[in-house]
Tab-separated table of C-alpha atoms in Angstrom:
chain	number	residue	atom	x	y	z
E	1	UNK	CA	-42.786	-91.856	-74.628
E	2	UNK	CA	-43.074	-90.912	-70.755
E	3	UNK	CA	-43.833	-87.559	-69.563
E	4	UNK	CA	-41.211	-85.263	-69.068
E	5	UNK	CA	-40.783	-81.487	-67.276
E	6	UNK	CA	-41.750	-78.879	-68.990
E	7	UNK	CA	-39.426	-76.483	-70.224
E	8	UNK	CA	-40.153	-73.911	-67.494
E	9	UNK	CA	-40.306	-76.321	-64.961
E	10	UNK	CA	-36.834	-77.502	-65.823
E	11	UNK	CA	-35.128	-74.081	-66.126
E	12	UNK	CA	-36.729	-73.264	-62.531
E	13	UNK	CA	-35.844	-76.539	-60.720
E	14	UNK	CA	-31.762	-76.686	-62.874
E	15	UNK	CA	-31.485	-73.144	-61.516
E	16	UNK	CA	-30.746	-71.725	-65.256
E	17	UNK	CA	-33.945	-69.168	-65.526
E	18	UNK	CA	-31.582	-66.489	-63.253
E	19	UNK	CA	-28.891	-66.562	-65.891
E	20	UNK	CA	-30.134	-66.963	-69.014
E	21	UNK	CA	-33.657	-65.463	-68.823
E	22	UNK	CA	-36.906	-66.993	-70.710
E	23	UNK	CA	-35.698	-69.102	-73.709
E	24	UNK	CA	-38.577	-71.368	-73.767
E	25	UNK	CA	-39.027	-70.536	-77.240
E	26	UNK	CA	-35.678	-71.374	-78.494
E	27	UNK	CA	-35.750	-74.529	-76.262
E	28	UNK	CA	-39.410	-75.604	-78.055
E	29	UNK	CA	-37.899	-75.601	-81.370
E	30	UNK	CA	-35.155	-77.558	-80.647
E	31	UNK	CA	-37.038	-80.150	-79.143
E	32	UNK	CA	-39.381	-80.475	-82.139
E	33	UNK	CA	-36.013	-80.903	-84.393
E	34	UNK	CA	-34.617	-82.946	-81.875
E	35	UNK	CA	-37.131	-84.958	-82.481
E	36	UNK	CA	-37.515	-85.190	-86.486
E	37	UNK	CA	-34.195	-85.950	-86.329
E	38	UNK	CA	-34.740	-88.922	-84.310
E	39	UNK	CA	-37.583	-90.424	-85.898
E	40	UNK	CA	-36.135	-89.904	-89.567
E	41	UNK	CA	-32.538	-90.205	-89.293
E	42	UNK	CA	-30.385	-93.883	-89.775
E	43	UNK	CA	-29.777	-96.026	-86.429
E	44	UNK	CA	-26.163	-94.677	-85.272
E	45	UNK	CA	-23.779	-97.177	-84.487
E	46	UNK	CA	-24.070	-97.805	-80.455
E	47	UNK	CA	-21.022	-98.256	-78.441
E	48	UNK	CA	-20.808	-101.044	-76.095
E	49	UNK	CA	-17.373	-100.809	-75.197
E	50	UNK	CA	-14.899	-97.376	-75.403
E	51	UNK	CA	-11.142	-96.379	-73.946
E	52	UNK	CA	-11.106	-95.243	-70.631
E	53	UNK	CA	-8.301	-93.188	-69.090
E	54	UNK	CA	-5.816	-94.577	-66.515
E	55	UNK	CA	-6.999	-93.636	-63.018
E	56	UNK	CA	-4.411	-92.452	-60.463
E	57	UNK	CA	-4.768	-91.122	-57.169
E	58	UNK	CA	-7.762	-90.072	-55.849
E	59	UNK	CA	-9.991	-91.137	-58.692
E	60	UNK	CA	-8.470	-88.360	-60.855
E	61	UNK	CA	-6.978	-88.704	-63.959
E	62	UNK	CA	-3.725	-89.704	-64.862
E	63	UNK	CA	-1.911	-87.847	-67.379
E	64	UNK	CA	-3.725	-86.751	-70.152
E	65	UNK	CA	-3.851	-89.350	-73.079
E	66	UNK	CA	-2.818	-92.219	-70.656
E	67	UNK	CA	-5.597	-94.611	-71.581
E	68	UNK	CA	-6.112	-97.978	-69.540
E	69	UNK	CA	-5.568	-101.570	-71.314
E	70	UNK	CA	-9.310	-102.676	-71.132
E	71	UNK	CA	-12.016	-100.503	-72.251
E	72	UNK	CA	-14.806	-100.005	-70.607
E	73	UNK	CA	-17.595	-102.289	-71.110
E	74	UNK	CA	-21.557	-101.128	-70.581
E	75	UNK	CA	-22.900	-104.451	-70.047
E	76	UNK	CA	-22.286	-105.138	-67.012
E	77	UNK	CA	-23.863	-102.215	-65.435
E	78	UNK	CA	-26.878	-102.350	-67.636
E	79	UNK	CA	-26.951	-106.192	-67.354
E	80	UNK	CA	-25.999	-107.921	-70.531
E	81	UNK	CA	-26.741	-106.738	-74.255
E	82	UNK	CA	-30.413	-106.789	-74.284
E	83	UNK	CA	-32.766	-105.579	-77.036
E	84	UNK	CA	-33.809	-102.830	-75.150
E	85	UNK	CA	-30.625	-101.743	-73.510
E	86	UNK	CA	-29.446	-101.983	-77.256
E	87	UNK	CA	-32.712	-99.730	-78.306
E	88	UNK	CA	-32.216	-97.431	-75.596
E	89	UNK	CA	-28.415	-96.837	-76.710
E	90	UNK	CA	-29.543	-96.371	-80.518
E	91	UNK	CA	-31.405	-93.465	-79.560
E	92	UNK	CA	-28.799	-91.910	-76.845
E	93	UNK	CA	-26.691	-92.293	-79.603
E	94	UNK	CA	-28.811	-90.635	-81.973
E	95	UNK	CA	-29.167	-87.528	-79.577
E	96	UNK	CA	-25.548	-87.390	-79.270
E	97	UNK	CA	-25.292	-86.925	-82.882
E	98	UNK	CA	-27.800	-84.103	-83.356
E	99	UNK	CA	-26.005	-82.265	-79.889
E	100	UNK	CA	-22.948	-82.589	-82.033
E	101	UNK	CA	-24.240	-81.293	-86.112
E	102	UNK	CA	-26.136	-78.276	-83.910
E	103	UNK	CA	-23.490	-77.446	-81.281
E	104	UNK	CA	-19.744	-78.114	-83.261
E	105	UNK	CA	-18.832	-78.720	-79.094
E	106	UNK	CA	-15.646	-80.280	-78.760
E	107	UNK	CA	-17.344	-82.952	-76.440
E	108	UNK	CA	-20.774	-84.023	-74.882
E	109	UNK	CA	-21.646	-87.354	-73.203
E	110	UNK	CA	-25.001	-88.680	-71.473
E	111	UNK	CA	-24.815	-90.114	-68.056
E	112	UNK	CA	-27.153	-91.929	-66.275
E	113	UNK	CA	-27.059	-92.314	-62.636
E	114	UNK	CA	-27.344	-95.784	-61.499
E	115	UNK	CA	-25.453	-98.771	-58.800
E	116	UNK	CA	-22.350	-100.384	-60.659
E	117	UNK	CA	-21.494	-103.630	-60.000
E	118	UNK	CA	-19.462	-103.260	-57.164
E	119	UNK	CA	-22.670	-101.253	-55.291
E	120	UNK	CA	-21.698	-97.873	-55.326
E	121	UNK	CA	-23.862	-95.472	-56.784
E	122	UNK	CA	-22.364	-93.796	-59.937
E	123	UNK	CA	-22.845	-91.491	-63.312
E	124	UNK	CA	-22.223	-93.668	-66.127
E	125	UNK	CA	-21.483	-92.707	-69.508
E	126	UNK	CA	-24.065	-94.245	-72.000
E	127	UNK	CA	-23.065	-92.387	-75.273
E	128	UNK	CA	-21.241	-89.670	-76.398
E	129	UNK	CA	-18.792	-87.925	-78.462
E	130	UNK	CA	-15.084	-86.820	-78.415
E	131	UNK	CA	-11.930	-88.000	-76.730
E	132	UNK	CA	-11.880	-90.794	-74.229
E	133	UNK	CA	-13.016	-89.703	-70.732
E	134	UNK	CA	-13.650	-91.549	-67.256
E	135	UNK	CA	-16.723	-94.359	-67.890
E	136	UNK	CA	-17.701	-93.460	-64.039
E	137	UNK	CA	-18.110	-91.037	-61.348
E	138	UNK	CA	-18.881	-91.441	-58.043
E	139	UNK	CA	-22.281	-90.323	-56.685
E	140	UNK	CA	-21.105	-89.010	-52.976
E	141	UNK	CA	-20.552	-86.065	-51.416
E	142	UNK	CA	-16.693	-86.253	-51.070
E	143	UNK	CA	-16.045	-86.862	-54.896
E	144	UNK	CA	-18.793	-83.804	-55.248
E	145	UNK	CA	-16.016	-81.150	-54.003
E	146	UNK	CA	-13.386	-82.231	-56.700
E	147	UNK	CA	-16.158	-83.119	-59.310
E	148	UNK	CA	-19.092	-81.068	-61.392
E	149	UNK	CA	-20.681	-83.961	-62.607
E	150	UNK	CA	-21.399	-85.775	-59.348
E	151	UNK	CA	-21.926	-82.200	-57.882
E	152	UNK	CA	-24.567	-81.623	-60.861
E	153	UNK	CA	-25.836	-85.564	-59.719
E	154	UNK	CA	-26.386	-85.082	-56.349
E	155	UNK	CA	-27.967	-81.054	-56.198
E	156	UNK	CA	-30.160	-81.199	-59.355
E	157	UNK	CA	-28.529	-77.707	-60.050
E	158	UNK	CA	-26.793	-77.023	-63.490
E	159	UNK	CA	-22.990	-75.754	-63.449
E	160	UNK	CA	-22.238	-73.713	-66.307
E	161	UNK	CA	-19.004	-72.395	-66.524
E	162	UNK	CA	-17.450	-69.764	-69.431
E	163	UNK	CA	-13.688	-69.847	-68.612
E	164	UNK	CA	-12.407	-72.820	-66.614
E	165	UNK	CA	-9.309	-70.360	-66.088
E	166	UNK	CA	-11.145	-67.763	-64.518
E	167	UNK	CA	-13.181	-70.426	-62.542
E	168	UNK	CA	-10.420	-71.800	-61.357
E	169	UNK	CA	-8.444	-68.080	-60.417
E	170	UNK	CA	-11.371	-67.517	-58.387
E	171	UNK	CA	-10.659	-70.821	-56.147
E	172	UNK	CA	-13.169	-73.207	-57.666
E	173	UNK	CA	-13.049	-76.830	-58.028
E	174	UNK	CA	-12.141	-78.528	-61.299
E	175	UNK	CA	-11.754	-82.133	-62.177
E	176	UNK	CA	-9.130	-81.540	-64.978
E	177	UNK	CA	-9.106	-85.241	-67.534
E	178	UNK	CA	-8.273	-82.774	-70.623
E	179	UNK	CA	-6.384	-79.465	-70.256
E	180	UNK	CA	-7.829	-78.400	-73.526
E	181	UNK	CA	-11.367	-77.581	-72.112
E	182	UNK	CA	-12.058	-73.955	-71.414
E	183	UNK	CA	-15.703	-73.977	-70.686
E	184	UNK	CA	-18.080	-76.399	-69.813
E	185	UNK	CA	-21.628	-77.049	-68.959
E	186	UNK	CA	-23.112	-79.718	-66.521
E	187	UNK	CA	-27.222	-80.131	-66.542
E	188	UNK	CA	-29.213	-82.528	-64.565
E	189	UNK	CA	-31.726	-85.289	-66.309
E	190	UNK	CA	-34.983	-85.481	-64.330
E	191	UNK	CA	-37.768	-88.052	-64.426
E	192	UNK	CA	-41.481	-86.614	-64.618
E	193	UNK	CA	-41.564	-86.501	-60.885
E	194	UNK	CA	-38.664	-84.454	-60.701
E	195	UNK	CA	-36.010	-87.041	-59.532
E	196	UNK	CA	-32.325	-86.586	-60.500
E	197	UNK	CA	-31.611	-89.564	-63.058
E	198	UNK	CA	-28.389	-88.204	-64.278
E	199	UNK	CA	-26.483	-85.627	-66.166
E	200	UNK	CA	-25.385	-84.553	-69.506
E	201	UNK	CA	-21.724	-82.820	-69.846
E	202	UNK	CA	-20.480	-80.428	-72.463
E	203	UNK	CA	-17.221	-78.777	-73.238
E	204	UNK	CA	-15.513	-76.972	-75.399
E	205	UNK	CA	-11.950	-75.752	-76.349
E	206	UNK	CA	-13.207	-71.928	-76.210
E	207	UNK	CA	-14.200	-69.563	-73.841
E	208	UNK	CA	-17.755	-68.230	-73.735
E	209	UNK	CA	-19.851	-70.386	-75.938
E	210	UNK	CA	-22.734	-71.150	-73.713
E	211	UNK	CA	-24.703	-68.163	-74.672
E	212	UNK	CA	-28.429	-68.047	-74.747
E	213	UNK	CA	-28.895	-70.127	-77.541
E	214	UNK	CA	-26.439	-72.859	-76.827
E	215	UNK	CA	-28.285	-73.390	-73.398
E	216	UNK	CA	-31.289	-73.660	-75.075
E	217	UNK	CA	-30.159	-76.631	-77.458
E	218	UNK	CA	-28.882	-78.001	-74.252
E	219	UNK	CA	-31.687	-77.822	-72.158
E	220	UNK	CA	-33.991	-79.316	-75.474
E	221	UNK	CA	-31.716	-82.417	-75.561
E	222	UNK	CA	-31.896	-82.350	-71.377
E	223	UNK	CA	-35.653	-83.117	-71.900
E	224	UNK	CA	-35.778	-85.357	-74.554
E	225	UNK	CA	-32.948	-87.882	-72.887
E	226	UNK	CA	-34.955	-88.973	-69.608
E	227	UNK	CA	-37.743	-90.820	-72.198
E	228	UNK	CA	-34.743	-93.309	-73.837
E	229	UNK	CA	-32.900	-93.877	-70.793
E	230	UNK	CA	-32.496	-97.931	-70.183
C-alpha cells in the first residue's frame, strides 16, 4: 500500500481543521477499522455497469427518477475488465460498504478523476451506494459554478454543507439530481504528493448530520481510498 497524507496534513490542505477542530483521534480509529474490515470481510460484489439518469440541458439532470436506456459501463474509461481494475473495484466496493454500516447516509459514491473516452477530463463514479446518480462530471471551471463535485475536483477544498435549503436561501450553487438531499459533504482524494485524484460525495435526507464525528469517518475513508484507486 502507497503512502498517503497524514491525517493533519489532510484536514489542513481539505480546509476542514477551521470547522471541525482536531479530530485526529477519531479519524485514527476509523482508519484502523477501516482497515480490519477490509482485510477480513467477504469480496463485495463490484459493479461494472449501473443506471444513469437522463441528462437534459446543460448537463443537469432531468427529472428526478428519469433514468437513461443504457447504463453506464466502467470499462471503457478504465480500459477493459482487467484483474486489477477488477481488484481495485473489490476494495472501493468494500469501503463503500463500511462508509455505509458506520454512517446509515442515504448515499456516498467514490470518484476518481481521470480523461473519458471522448478526452475530457472528468470525476467518475467507481463504486457506491444509493439511488442512481450521474456516472460523470466534468472537470472545468464552468461546470464548477453549477457543481460541488467538480468544484471539490478542481480546488482540493472540501464543501460541507448542513442544510441544502439554507445553502441555497443564501444564493449558493446546487446541482439538484435528487430533491430528497438536505445536506451533503464533498472531500477531495489526494495522492502522497498532494495531487487532487478525485472526490468522495455524501448525502443525506436530514439536516445537520456532519458533526464532528461523521467528518471524521469521512476523512478516515478519504485516506484509505487513494491506495486502491485503479
Amino acid at each position: 500500500m502507497s503512502v498517503t497524507l497524514s491525517v493533519s496534513d489532510y484536514l489542513r490542505d481539505s480546509g476542514l481543521a477551521p470547522q471541525f477542530g482536531d479530530i485526529s483521534a477519531k479519524v485514527a480509529q476509523f482508519q484502523a477499522q477501516l482497515r480490519q474490515f477490509i482485510a477480513t470481510e467477504p469480496v463485495p460484489e463490484i459493479k461494472w455497469q449501473y443506471q444513469v439518469p437522463e441528462l437534459g440541458e446543460g448537463g443537469a439532470c432531468s427529472l428526478f427518477g428519469q433514468l437513461a436506456d443504457e447504463p453506464y459501463d466502467l470499462s471503457a474509461i478504465l480500459g477493459g475488465q482487467t484483474a486489477a481494475n477488477e481488484q481495485a473495484l473489490q476494495k472501493l466496493s468494500a469501503i463503500v460498504a463500511f462508509y455505509q454500516q458506520h454512517s446509515a447516509l442515504d448515499w456516498f459514491g467514490i470518484y476518481q478523476a481521470r480523461s473519458n473516452v471522448a478526452g475530457e477530463q472528468v470525476l467518475v463514479k467507481l463504486a457506491y451506494y444509493g439511488a442512481a446518480s450521474r456516472a460523470e462530471f466534468p472537470l472545468n471551471s464552468e461546470f464548477a459554478k453549477i457543481s460541488n463535485n467538480s468544484t471539490v475536483g478542481l480546488s482540493g477544498k472540501a464543501k460541507v454543507i448542513n442544510d441544502v435549503a439554507a445553502y441555497l436561501g443564501t444564493g449558493g450553487e446546487y446541482y439538484t439530481c435528487d430533491p430528497k438531499v438536505q445536506a451533503e459533504a464533498c472531500l477531495p482524494l489526494y495522492n502522497q504528493s498532494g495531487k487532487i485524484i478525485g472526490i468522495v460525495d455524501a448525502e443525506d435526507f436530514n439536516k445537520n448530520v456532519f458533526t464532528a464525528d461523521a467528518m471524521a469517518l469521512l476523512v478516515a475513508v478519504c485516506l484509505t481510498i487513494p491506495a486502491y484507486l485503479p
